[in-house]
Coordinates of C-alpha atoms and ligand atoms in Angstrom, one line a residue:
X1 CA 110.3 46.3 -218.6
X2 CA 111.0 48.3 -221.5
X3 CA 113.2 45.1 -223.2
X4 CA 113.2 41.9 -223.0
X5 CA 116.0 41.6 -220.6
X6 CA 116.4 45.0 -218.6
X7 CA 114.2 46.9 -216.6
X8 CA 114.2 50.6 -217.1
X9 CA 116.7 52.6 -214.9
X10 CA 116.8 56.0 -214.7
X11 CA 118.9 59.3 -214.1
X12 CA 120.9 58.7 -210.3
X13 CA 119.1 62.3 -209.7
X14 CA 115.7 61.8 -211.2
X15 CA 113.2 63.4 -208.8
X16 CA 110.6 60.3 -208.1
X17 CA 107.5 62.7 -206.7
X18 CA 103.5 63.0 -205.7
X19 CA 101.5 65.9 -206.5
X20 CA 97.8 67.3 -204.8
X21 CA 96.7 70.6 -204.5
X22 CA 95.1 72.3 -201.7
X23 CA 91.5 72.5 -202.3
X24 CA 91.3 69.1 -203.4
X25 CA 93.0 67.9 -199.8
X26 CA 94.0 70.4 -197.1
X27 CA 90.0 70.6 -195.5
X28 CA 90.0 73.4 -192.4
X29 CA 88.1 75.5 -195.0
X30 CA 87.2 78.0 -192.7
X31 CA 90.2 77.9 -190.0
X32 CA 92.8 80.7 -188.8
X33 CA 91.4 83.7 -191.4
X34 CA 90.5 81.3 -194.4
X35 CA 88.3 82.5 -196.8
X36 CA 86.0 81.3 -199.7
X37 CA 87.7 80.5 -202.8
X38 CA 85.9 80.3 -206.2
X39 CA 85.8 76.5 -205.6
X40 CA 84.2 76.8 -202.0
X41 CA 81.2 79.1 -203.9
X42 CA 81.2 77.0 -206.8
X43 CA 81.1 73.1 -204.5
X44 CA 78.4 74.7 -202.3
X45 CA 76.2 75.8 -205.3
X46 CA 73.6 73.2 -205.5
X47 CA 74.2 70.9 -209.2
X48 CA 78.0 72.2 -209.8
X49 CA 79.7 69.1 -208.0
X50 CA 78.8 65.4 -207.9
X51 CA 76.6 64.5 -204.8
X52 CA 77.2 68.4 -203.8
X53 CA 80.2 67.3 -202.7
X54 CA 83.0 70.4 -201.1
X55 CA 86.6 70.5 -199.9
X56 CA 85.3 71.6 -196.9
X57 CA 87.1 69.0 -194.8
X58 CA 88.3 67.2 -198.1
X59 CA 90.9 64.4 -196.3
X60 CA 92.2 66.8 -193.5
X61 CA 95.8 67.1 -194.7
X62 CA 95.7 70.2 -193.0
X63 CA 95.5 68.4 -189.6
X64 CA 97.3 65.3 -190.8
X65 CA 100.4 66.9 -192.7
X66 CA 102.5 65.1 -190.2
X67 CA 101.5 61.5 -190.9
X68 CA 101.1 62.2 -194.8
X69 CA 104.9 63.1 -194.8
X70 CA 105.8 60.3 -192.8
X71 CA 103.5 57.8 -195.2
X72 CA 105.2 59.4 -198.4
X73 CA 109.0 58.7 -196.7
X74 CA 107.9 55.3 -195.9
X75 CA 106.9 54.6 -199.1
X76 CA 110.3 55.8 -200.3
X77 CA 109.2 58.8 -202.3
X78 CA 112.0 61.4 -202.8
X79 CA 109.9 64.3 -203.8
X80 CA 106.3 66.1 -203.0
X81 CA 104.2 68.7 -205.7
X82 CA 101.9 70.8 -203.2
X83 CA 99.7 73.8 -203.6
X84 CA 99.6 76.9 -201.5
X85 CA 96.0 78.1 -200.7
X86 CA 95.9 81.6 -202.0
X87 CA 93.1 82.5 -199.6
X88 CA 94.7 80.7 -196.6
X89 CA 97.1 82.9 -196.9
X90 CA 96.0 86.4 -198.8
X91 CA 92.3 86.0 -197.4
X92 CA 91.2 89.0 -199.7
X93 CA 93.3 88.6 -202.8
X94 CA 94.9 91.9 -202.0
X95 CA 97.3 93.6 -198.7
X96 CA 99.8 91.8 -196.5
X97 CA 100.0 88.1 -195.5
X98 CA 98.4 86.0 -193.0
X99 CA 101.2 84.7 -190.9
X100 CA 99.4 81.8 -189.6
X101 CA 98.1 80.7 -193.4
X102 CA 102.2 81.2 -194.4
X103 CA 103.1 78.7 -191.1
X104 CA 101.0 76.0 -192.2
X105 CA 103.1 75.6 -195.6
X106 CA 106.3 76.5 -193.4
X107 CA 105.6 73.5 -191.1
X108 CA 104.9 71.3 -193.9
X109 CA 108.0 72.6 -195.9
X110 CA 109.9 71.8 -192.6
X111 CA 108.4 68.7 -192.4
X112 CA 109.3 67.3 -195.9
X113 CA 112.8 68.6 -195.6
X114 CA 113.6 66.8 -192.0
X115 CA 112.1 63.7 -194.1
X116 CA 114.5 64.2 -196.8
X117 CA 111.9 64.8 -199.6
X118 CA 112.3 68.0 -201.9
X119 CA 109.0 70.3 -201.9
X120 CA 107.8 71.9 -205.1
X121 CA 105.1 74.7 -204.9
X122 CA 102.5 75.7 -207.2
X123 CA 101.3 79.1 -206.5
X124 CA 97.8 78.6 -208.2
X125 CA 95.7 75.6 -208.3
X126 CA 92.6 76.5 -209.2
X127 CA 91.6 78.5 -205.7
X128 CA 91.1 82.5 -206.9
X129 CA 90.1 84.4 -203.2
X130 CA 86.2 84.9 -204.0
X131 CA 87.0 88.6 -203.4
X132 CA 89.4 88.8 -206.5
X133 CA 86.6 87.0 -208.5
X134 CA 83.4 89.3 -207.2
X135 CA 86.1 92.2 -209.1
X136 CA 85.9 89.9 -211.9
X137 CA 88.3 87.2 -212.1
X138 CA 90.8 86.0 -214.7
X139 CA 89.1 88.6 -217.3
X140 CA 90.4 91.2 -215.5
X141 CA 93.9 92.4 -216.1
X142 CA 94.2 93.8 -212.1
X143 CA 93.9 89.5 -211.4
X144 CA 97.3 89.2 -212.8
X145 CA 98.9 91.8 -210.9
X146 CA 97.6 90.5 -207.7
X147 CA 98.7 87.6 -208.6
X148 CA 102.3 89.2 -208.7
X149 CA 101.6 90.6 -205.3
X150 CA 100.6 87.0 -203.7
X151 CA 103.8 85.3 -205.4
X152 CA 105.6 88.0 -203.7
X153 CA 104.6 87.2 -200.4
X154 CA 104.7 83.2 -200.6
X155 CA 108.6 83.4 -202.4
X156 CA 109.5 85.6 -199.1
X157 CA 108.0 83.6 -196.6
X158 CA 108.8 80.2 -198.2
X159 CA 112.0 81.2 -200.7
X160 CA 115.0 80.2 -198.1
X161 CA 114.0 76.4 -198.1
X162 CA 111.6 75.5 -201.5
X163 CA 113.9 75.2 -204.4
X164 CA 111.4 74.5 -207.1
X165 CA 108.4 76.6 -207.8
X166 CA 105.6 76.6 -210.2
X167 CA 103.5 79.5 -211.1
X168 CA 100.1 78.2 -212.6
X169 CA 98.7 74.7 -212.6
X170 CA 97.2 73.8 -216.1
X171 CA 95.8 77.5 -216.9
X172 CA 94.0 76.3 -219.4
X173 CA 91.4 74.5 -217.1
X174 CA 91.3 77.9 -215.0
X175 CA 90.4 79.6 -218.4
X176 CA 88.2 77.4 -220.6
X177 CA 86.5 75.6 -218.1
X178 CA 85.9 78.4 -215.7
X179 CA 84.8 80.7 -217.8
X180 CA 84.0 79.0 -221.1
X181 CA 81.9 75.8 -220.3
X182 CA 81.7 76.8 -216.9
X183 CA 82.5 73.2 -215.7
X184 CA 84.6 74.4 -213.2
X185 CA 84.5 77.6 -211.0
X186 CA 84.0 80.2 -211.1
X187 CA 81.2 78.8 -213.7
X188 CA 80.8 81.5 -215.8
X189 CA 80.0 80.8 -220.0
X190 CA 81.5 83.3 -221.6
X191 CA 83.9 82.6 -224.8
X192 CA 85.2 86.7 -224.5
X193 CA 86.1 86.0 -221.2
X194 CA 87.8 82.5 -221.2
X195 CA 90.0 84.5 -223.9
X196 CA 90.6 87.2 -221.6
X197 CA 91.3 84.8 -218.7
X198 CA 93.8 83.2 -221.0
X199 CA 95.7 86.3 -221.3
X200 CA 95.1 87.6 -217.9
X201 CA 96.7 84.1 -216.6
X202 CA 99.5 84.2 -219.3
X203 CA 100.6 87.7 -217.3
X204 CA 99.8 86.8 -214.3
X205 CA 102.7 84.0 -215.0
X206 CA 105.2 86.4 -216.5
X207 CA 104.8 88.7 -213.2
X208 CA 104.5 86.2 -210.8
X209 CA 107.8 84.6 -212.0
X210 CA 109.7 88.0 -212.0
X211 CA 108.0 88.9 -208.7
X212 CA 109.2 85.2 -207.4
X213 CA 112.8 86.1 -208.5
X214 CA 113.0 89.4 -206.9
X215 CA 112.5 87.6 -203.2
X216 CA 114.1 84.4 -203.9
X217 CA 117.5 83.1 -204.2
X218 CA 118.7 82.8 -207.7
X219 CA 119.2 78.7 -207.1
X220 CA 115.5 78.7 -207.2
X221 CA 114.3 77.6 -210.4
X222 CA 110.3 78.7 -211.2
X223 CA 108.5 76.8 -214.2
X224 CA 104.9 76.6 -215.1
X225 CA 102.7 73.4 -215.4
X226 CA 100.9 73.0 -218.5
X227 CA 98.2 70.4 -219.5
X228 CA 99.3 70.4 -222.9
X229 CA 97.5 68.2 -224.9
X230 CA 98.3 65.9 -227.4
X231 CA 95.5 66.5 -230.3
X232 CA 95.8 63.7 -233.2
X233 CA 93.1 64.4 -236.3
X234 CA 90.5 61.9 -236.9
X235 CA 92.0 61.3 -240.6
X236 CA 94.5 63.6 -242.7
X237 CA 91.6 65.1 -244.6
X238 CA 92.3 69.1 -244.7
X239 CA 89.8 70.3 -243.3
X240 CA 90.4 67.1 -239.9
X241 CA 94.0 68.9 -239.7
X242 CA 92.0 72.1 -239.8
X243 CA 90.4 71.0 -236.9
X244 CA 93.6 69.7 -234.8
X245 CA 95.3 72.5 -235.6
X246 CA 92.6 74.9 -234.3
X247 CA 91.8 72.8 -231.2
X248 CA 96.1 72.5 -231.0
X249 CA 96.1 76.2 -230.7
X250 CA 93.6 76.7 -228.4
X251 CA 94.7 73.8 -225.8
X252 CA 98.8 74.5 -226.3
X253 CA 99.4 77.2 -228.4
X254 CA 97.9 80.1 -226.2
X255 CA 100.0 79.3 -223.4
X256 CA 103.7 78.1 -224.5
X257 CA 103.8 80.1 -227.3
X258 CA 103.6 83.6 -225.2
X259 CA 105.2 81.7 -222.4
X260 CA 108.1 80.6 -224.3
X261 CA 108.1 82.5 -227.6
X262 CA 106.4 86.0 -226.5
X263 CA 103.8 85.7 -229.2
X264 CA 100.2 84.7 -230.0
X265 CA 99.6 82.1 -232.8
X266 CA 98.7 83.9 -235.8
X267 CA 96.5 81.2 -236.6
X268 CA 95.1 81.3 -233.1
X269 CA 94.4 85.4 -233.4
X270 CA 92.6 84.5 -236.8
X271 CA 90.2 81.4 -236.0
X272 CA 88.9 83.8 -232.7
X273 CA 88.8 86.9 -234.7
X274 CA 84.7 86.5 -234.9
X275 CA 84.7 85.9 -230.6
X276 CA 87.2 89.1 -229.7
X277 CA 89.9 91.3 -230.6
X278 CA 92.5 90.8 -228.5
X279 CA 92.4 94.4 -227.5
X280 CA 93.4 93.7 -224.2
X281 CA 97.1 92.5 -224.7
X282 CA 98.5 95.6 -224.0
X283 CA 102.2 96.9 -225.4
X284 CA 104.3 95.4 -223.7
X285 CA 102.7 92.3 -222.1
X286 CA 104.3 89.5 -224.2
X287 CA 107.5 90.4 -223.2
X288 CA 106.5 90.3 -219.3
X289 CA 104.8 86.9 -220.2
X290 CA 108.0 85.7 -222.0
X291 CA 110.3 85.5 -218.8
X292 CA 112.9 82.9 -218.9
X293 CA 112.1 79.3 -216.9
X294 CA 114.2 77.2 -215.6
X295 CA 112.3 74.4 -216.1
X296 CA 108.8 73.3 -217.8
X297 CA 106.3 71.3 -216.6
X298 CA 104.0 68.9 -218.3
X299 CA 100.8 67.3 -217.1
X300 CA 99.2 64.5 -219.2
X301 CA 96.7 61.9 -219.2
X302 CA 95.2 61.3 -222.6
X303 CA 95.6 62.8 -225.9
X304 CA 92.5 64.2 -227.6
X305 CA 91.3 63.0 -231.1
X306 CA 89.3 66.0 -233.2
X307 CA 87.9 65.9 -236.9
X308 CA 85.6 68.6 -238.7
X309 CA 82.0 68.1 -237.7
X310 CA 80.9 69.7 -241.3
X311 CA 79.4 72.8 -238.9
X312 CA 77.1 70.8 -236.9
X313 CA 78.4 71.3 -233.5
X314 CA 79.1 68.7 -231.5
X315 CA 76.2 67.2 -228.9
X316 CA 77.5 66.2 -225.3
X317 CA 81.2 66.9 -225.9
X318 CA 83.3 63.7 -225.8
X319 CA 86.8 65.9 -225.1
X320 CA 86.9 64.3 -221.5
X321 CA 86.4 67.4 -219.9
X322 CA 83.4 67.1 -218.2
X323 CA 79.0 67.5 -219.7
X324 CA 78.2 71.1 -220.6
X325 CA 76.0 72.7 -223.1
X326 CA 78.9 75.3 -223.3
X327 CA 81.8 75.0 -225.3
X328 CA 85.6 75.2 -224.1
X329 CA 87.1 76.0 -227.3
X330 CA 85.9 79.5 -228.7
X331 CA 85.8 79.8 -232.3
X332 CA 85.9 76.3 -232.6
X333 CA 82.4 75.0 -231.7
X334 CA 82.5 73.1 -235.5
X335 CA 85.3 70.8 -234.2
X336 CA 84.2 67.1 -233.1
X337 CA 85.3 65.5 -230.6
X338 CA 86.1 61.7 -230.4
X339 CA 86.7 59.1 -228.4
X340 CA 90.1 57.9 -228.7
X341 CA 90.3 53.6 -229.2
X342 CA 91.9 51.5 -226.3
X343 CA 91.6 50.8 -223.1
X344 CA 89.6 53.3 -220.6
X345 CA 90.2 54.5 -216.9
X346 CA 87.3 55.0 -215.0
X347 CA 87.5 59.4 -216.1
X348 CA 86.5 57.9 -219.5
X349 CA 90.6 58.5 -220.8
X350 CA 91.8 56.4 -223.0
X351 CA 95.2 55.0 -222.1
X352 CA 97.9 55.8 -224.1
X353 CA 101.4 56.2 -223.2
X354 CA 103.2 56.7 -226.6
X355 CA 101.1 60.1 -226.1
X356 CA 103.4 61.1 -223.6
X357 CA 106.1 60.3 -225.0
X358 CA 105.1 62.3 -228.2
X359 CA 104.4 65.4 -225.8
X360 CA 107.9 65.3 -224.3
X361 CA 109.3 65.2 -228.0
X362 CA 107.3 68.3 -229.0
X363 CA 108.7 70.2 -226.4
X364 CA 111.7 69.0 -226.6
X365 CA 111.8 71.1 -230.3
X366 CA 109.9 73.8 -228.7
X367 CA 111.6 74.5 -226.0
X368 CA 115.3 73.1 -226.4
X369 CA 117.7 73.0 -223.4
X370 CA 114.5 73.6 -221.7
X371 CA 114.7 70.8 -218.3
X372 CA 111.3 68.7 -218.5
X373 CA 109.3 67.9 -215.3
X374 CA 106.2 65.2 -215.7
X375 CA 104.0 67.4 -212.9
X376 CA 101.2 65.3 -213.3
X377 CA 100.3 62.0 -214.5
X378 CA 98.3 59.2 -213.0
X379 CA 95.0 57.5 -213.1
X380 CA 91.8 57.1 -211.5
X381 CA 89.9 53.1 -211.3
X382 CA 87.2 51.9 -208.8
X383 CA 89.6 50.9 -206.1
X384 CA 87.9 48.7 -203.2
X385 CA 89.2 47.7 -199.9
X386 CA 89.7 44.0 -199.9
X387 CA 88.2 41.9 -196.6
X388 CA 91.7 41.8 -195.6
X389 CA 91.9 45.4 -195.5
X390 CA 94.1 46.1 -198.8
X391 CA 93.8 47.9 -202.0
X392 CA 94.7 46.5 -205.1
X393 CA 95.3 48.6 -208.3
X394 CA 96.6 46.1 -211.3
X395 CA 95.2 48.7 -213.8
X396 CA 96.7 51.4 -212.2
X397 CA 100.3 50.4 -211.8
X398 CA 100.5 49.0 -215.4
X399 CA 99.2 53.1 -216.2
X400 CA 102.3 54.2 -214.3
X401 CA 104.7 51.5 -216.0
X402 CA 103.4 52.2 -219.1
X403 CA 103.8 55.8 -218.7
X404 CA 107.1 56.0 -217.0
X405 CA 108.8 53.4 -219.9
X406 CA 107.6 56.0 -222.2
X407 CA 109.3 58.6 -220.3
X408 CA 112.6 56.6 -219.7
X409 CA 111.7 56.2 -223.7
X410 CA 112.1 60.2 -223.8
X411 CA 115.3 60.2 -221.5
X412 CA 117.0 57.8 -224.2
X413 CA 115.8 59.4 -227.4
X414 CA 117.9 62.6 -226.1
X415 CA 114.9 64.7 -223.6
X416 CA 116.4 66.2 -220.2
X417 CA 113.0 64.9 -218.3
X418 CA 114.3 65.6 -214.8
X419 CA 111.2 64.3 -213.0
X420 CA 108.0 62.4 -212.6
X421 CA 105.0 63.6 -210.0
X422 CA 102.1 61.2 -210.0
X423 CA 98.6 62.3 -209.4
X424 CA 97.8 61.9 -206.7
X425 CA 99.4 61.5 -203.6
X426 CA 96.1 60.5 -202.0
X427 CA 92.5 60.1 -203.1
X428 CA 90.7 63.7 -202.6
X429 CA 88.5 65.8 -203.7
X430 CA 88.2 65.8 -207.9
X431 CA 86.5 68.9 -208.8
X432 CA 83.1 68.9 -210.4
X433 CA 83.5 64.6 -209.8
X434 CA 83.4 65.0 -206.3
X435 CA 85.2 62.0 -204.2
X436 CA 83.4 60.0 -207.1
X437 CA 86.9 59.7 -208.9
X438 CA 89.8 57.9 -207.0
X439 CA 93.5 59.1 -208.5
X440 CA 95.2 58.4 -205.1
X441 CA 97.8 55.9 -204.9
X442 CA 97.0 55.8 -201.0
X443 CA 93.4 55.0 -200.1
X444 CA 91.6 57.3 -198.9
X445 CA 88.4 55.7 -196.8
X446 CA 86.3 59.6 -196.5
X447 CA 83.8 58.3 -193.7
X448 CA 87.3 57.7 -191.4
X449 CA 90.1 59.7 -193.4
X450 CA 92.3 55.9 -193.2
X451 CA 94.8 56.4 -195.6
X452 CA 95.8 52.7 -197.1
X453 CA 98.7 52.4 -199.2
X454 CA 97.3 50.8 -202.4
X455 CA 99.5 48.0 -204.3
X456 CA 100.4 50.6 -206.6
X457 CA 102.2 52.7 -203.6
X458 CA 104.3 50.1 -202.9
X459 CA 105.2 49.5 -206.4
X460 CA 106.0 53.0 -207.3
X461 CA 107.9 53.8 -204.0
X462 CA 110.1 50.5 -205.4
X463 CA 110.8 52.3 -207.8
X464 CA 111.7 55.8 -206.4
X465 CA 114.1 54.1 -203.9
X466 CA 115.9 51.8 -206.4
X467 CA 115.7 54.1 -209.5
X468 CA 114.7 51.4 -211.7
X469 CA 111.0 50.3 -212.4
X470 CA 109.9 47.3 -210.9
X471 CA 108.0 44.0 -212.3
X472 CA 104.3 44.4 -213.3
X473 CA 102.7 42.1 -211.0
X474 CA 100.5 39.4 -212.6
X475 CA 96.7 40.0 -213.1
X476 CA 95.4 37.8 -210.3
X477 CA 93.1 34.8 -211.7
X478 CA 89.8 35.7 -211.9
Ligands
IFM1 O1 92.7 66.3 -210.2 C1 93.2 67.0 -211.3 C2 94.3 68.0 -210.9 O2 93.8 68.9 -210.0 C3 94.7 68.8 -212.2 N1 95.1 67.9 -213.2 C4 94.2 66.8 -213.6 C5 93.8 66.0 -212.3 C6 92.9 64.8 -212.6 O3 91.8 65.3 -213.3

């Protein structure tokens, strides 16, 4: 409860949601005209992924939409954060649609709406067409455009009955660890063109969202979901704030303040000066990346805590993001990376929901007036099936109380959060971790594809149907 006496109640419209993406559950990897994505090269290249593990068949949503729609109305959840597979549906990157990659998403948009739960789209999670990256990827301004073209097609075919739209998932994994520490795909190690995939993905928001609103209704609203990150300073020596500030522009900076302001941090053009020269933001380009949003939306887990490592760079990196000899952070390879005190999950990220709150207050001055959305936020734990077939998650739904009294925290200190998406609907596939990491608040058994409601389903869809959250259950006795 967030006082003594009352528990937390929020806004009579709050949108009470689940988010996945496509590669980490649809499966069907190769059906009706799919092609490889960056992710299917990258899972099938031998060391990239846990066990070798691929979204080949991931949990089958694509074959069990139907019963995951029903599962997320039973549990009472009013909303549902999906991604559209950009090579389901655009095989090549490039020319017209496939019709039967666009009906998939129009069933399952059909499906959601006859269950009375709202669909949100997110254009691009993380799946670039292999095609589009073999011509070079995010580095490459003609990316960005194609992206436009894609939007295009997906706001026609889906515009008429999917109100809320998001361009880009978390662009900053996409750029730094795609192409900087090469953690994720496409795997490529190049500071120049993480920086050049920044910007590329930075356009290929400000067209898609125009593109969007050409097809669409104008009572669709488009925002973007960033993974902004809350960096705190190991002490407030200069040269620590140095550090947060550099790592600060690098994480947030180089997204919202195009996004929302239609510059580049000064301080950001001047710590990267020595890795490139920005020559490809072309005249004109921050104003297309500056388009108006209707709504922002903010991923978080864990904030990140940086000092000045007095030039010795920093050995395996502690930033939560994954081992790699490669940095993420270009022109920054003198910041340290710490490990923030508290309580873990089992990523390794501390727990710590005041950063949340903090993150909505930022933007809340960055971007008044601006409608909040929590697009992502959730937790991963060794979950086991109990002999009596059940999943219990204590740790887990004290992570979502903690995170959504913070949140309700927000609402009353004056921030027009509108919604809350948990990661994940389901356990799936979690990148470079493989099935190794469990976010799902429905068990996911992968030898059988069961899907088991864990405790913390039924306490979450509590609150989504009353509005209020419910009673932290008592650790059981040990
Ligand atoms: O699984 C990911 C998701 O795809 C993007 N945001 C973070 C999640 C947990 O790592």
């Amino acid at each position: 409860m967030s006082d003594a006496a009352q528990p937390a109640t929020f806004p009579p419209a709050f949108v009470w949601g689940a988010a996945t993406s496509a590669y980490q559950i649809e499966g069907a990897a190769r059906e009706n005209g799919r092609t490889p994505s960056i992710w299917d090269t990258f899972s099938h290249t031998p060391g990239k992924t846990a066990d070798g593990d691929d979204g080949d068949i991931a949990v089958d949503h694509y074959h069990r939409y139907r019963d995951d729609v029903a599962l997320m109305a039973e549990l009472g959840l009013n909303a549902y954060r999906f991604s559209v597979s950009w090579p389901r549906v655009q095989p090549t990157g490039r020319g017209p649609a496939v019709q039967v990659g666009l009906d998939f998403y129009r069933r399952l948009v059909d499906e959601l709406l006859a269950h009375g739960i709202k669909p949100a789209v997110t254009l691009y999670h993380w799946d670039l067409p292999q095609e589009l990256e073999d011509a070079g990827g995010w580095p490459e301004r003609d990316t960005a455009l194609r992206f436009a073209e894609y939007a295009q097609l997906v706001g026609e075919a889906l515009g008429d009955r999917v109100e809320q739209w998001i361009t880009l998932n978390e662009p900053w994994c996409s750029a730094f660890l795609g192409y900087g520490s090469g953690v994720h795909a496409p795997g490529r190690t190049d500071p120049v063109a993480a920086l050049r995939a920044a910007h590329h993905l930075n356009l290929a928001h400000g067209l898609g969202t125009s593109a969007l609103r050409s097809v669409m209704p104008t009572r669709n609203q488009v925002a973007v979901s960033l993974n902004s990150s809350v960096v705190r300073p190991l002490s407030h020596s200069p040269a620590d704030l140095d550090a947060a500030r550099r790592i600060d522009d690098l994480a947030n900076g180089v997204f919202h303040d195009p996004m929302l302001h239609g510059t580049y941090p000064a301080t950001l053009l001047a710590a990267t000066s020595t890795v490139t020269d920005w020559s490809y933001v072309l005249d004109g380009d921050l104003r297309t990346i500056q388009q108006p949003l209707d709504a922002l939306g903010l991923n978080y887990y864990t904030p990140m805590l940086v000092s000045a490592a007095d030039g010795v760079p920093d050995g395996p990196r502690a930033d939560g993001h994954g081992a790699s000899p490669f940095s993420p952070w270009p022109g920054a390879d003198d910041v340290a990376f710490h490990q923030a005190p508290g309580e873990r999950t089992e990523m390794g990220w501390t727990v710590d929901p005041d950063g949340l709150h903090e993150l909505i207050m930022r933007y809340v001055q960055e971007a008044p007036g601006l409608p909040l959305y929590i697009t992502e936020n959730g937790a991963a734990y060794e979950d086991e099936v109990d002999a009596g077939g059940r999943v219990h998650d204590p740790e887990r739904i004290a992570y979502l109380h903690g995170h959504l009294v913070a949140v309700h925290r927000a609402i009353t200190d004056g921030a027009d959060v509108r919604g809350y998406y948990l990661w994940s609907l389901m356990d799936n596939f979690e990148w470079a971790y493989g099935y190794a990491k469990r976010f799902g608040m429905v068990h996911v058994d992968y030898a059988t594809l069961e899907r088991t409601p864990k405790s913390s389903a039924r306490w979450y869809g509590e609150a989504a149907r009353t509005g209020a959250l419910p009673e932290v259950p008592a650790a059981p006795a040990v």
